[in-house]
Coordinates of C-alpha atoms and ligand atoms in Angstrom, one line a residue:
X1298 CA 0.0 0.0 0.0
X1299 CA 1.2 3.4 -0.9
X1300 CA 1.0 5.6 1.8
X1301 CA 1.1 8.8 0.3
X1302 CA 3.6 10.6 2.6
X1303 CA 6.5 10.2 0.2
X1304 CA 8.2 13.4 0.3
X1305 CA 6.6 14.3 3.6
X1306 CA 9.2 15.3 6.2
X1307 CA 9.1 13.9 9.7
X1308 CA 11.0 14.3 13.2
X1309 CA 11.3 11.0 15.0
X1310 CA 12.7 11.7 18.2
X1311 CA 14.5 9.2 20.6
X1312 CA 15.6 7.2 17.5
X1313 CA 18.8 6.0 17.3
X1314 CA 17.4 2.7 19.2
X1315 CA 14.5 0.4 19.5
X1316 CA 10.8 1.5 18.7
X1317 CA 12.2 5.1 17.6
X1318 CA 14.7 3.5 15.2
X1319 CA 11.7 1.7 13.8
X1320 CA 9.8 4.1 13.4
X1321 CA 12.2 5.8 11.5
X1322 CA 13.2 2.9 9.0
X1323 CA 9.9 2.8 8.3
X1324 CA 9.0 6.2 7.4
X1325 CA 12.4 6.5 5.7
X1326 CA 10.9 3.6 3.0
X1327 CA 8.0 5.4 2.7
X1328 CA 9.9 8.2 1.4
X1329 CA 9.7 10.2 4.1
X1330 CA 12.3 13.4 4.9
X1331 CA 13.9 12.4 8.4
X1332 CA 15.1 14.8 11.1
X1333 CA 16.1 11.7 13.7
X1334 CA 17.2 12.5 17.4
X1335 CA 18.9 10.4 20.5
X1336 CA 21.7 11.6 23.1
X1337 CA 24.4 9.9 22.2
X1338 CA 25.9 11.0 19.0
X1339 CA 27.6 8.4 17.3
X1340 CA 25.2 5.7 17.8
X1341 CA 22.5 8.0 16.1
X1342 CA 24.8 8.9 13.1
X1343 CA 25.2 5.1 12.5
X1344 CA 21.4 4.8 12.6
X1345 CA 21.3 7.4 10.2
X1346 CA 23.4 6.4 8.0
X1347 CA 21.8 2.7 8.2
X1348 CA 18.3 4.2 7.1
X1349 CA 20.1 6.2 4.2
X1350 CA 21.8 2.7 3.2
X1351 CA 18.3 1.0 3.5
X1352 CA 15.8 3.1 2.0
X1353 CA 17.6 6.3 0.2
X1354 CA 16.2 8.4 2.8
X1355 CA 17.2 11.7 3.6
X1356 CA 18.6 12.0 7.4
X1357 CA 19.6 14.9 9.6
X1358 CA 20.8 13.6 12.7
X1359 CA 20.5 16.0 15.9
X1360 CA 22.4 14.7 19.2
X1361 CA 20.6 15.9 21.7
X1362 CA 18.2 15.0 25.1
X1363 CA 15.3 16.0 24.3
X1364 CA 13.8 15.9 27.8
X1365 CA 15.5 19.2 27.7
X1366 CA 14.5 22.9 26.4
X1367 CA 17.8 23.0 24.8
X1368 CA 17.2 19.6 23.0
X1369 CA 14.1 20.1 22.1
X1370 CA 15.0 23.6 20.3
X1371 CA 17.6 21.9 18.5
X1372 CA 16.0 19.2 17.0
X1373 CA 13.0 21.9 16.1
X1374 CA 16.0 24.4 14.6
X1375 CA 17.1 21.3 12.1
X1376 CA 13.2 20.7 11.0
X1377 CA 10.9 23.7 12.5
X1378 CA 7.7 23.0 10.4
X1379 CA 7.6 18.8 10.1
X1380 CA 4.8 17.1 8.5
X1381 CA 4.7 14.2 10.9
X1382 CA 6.3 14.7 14.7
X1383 CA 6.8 10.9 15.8
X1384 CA 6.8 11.4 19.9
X1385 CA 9.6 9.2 21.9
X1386 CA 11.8 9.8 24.7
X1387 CA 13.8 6.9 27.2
X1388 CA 11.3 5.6 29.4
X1389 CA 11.6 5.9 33.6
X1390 CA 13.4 3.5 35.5
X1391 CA 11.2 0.8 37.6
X1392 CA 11.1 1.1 41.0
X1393 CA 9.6 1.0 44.7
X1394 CA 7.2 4.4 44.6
X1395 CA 8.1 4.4 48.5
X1396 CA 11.9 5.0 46.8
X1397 CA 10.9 8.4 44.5
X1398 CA 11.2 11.7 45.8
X1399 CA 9.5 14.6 44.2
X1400 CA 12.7 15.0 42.1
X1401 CA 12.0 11.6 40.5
X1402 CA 8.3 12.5 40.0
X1403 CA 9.4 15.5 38.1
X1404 CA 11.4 14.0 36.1
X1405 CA 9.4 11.2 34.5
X1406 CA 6.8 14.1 34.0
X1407 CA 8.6 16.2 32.0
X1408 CA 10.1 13.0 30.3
X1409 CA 7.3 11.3 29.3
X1410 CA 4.0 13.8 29.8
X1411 CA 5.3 17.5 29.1
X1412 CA 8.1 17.1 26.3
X1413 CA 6.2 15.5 24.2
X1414 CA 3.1 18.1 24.9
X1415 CA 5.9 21.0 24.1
X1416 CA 6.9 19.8 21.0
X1417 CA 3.1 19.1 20.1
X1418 CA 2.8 22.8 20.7
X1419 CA 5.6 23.8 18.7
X1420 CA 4.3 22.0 15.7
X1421 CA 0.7 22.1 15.5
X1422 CA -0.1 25.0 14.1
X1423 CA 2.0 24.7 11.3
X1424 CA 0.8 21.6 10.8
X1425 CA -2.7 23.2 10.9
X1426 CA -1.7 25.5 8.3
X1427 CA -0.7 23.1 5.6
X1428 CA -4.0 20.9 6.7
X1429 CA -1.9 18.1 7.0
X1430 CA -0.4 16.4 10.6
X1431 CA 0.7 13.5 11.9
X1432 CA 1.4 13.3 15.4
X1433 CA 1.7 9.5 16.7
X1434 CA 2.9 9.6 20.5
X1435 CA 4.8 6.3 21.7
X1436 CA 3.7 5.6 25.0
X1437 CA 3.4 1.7 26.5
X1438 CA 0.7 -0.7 27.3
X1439 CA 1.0 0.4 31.1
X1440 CA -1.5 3.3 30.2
X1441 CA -4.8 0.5 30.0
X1442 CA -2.8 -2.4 32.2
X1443 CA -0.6 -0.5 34.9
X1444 CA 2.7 -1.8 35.6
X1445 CA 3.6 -1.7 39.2
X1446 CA 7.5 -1.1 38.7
X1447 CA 7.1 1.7 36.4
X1448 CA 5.0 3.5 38.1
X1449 CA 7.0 6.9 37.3
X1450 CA 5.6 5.6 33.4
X1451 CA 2.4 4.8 34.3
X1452 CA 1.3 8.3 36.0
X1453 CA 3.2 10.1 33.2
X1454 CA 1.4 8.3 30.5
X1455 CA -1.9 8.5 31.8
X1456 CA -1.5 12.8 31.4
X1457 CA -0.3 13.1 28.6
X1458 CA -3.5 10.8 27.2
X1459 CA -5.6 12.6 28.6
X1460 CA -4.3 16.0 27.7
X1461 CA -4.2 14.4 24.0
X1462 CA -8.1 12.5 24.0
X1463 CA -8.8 16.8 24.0
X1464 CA -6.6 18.1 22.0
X1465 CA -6.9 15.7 19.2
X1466 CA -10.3 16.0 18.7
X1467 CA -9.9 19.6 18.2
X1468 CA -7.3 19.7 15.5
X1469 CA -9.1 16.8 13.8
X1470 CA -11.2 18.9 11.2
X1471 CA -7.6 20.2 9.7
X1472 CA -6.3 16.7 8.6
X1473 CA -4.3 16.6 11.5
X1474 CA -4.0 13.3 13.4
X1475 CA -2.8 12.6 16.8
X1476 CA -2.8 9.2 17.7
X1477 CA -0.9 6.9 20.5
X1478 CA 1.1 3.7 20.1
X1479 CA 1.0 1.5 23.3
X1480 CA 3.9 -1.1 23.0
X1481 CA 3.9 -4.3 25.1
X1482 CA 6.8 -6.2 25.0
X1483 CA 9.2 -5.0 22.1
X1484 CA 12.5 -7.0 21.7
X1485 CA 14.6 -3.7 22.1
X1486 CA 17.8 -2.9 24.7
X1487 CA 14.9 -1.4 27.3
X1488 CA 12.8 -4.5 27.3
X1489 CA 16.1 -6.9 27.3
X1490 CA 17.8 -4.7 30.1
X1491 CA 14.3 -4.8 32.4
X1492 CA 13.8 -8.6 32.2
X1493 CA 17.5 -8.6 33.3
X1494 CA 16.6 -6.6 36.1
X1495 CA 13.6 -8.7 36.3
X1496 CA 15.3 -11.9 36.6
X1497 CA 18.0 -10.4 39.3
X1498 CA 15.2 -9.6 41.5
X1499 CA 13.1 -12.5 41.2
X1500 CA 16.0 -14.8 42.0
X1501 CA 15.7 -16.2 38.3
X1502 CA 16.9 -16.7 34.8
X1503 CA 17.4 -14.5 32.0
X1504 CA 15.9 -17.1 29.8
X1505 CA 12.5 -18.4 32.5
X1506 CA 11.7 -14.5 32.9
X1507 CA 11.7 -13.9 29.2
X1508 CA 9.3 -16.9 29.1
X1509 CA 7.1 -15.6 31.2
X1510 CA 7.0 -12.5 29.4
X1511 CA 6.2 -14.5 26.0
X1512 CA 3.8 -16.7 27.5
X1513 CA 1.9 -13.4 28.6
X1514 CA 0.9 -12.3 25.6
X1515 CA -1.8 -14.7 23.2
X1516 CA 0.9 -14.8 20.5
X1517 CA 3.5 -16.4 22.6
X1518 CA 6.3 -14.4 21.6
X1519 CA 7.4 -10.3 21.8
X1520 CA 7.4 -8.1 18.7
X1521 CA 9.5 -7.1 16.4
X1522 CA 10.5 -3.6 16.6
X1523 CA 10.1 -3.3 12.5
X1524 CA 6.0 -4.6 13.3
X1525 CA 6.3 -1.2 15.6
X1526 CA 7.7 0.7 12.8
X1527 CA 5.0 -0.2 10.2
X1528 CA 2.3 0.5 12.6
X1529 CA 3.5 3.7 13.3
X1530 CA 4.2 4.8 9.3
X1531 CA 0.4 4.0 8.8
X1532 CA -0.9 6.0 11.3
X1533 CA 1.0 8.4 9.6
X1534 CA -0.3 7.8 6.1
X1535 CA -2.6 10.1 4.1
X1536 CA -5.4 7.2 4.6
X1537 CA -4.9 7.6 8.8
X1538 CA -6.4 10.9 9.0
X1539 CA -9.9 9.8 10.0
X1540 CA -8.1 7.7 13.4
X1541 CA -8.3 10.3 16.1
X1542 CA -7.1 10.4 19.1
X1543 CA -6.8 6.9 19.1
X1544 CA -4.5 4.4 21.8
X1545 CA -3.6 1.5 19.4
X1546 CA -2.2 -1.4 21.9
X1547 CA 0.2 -3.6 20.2
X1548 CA 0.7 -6.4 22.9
X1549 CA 0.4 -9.5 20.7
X1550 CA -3.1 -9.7 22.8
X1551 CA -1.4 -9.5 26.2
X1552 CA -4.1 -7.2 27.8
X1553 CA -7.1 -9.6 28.3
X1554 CA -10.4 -8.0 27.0
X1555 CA -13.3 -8.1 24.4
X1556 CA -13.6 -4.0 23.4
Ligands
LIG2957 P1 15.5 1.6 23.8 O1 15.7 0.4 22.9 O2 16.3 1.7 25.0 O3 15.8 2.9 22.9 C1 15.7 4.2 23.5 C2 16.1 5.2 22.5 O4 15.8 6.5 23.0 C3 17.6 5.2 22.2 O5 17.8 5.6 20.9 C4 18.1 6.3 23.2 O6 19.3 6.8 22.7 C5 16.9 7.3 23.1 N1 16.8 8.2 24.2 C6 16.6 7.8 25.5 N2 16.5 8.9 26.3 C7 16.6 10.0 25.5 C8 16.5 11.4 25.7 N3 16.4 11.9 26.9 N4 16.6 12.2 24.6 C9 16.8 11.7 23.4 N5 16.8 10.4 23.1 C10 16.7 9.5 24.2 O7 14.0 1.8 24.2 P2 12.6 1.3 23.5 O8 12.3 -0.1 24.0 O9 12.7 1.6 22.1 O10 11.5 2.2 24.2 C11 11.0 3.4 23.6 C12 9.9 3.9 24.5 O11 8.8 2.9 24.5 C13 10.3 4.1 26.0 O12 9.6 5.3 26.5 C14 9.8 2.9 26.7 O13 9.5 3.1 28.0 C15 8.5 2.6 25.8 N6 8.1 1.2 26.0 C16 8.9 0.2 25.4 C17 8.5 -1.1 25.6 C18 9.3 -2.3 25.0 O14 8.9 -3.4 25.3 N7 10.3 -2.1 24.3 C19 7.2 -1.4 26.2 C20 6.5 -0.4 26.7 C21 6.9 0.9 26.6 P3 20.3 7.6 23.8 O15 20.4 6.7 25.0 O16 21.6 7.7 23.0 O17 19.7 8.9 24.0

């Protein structure tokens, strides 16, 4: 299917890894201008120039956090009026919530709820404009099915879905889509790093936590980051403008329910 966005240009922020990275490959075959972002610089340059080598693709890469003003003003500087704005930053670290001072709070908030609402702001109404947006927000599966560790994700999460069943509805009528991606268990560096921790403080295997994890989900198995990545290039296809406001769970049918 030809999505229609070849020539479109997109940021894709937290992307030198995982569901970001996906995300961009994706978009990059589709034809798609790429503005990617990530911390560390030379691991996002050799993304880069792995999604130029796959799909022709032009990439800017911008090394920055973008949990920061500073970041986020950088990445917006290389690409200020994008057609599509994929949303993505490092998730929290689990924990005990008894652990987390207000400090911590804070922190997952502006990760994971206000960053993504500031560069939202920055590039709606450009978006509005040109009556075409994409917005698709990578959040987790924790938003419907709270996970206790990551509780500095789940409150985080939970805001900036709210904020977003609003705003989405009113920016709608100007072909501009915001949707959110819920991942469940994506083989990425994250998910392989917290079954490690997993395992440590279970008293367990590597191998009998990741088990668990697989037998948790109706398909027996995690994803593949690329089935991530072509999720998230179709909800930001010329067809996807009439999904609004919408949080698609990919969890191989992990969470348990009819509707
Ligand atoms: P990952 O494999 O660890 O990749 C994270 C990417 O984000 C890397 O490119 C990393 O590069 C970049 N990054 C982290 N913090 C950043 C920051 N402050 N500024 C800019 N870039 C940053 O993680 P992932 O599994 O793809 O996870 C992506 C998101 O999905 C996270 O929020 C995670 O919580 C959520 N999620 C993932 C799963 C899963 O199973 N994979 C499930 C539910 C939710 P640098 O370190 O160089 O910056």
């Amino acid at each position: 299917m030809d999505l229609g966005i070849a020539g479109r240009k997109a940021i894709v922020c937290a992307a030198s890894k995982g569901l970001g990275k996906a995300c961009a490959m994706s978009l990059g075959r589709e034809g798609v201008e790429l503005v990617i972002n990530s911390r560390t610089a030379e691991t996002l340059e050799a993304t880069a120039e792995e999604i130029r080598q796959d799909s022709g693709a032009k990439v800017t890469a911008v090394a920055s956090d973008i949990t920061t003003k500073e970041g986020q003003a950088a990445v917006l500087k290389a690409l200020p009026n994008p057609d599509i704005l994929i949303n993505n930053a490092g998730g929290p670290p689990p924990g005990n919530f008894r652990d987390w001072e207000r400090e911590d709070w804070i922190k997952a908030l502006d990760a994971n709820m206000l960053t993504l609402i500031f560069l939202i702001k920055a590039t709606i109404d450009g978006m509005i404009e040109r009556k075409f947006g994409r917005v698709v927000n990578i959040t987790s599966q924790a938003v419907l099915s709270p996970i206790e560790v990551l509780g500095l994700a789940n409150d985080a999460r939970s805001g900036l879905t709210g904020f977003l069943g609003g705003l989405s509805r009113n920016v709608a009528k100007h072909n501009v889509a915001i949707n959110n991606l819920l991942p469940g268990p994506f083989d990425t560096d994250r998910f392989r790093t917290n079954v490690g921790l997993a395992a440590k403080r279970a008293g367990t295997t590597y191998e009998a936590t990741l088990k668990v994890r697989e037998d948790a989900t109706s398909a027996g198995r995690v994803g593949y980051p690329y089935e991530f990545g072509e999720a998230c290039a179709f909800l930001c296809g010329t067809h996807a403008g009439f999904i609004v406001g919408q949080n698609v769970l990919m969890d191989g049918g992990g969470f348990n329910a009819s509707f």
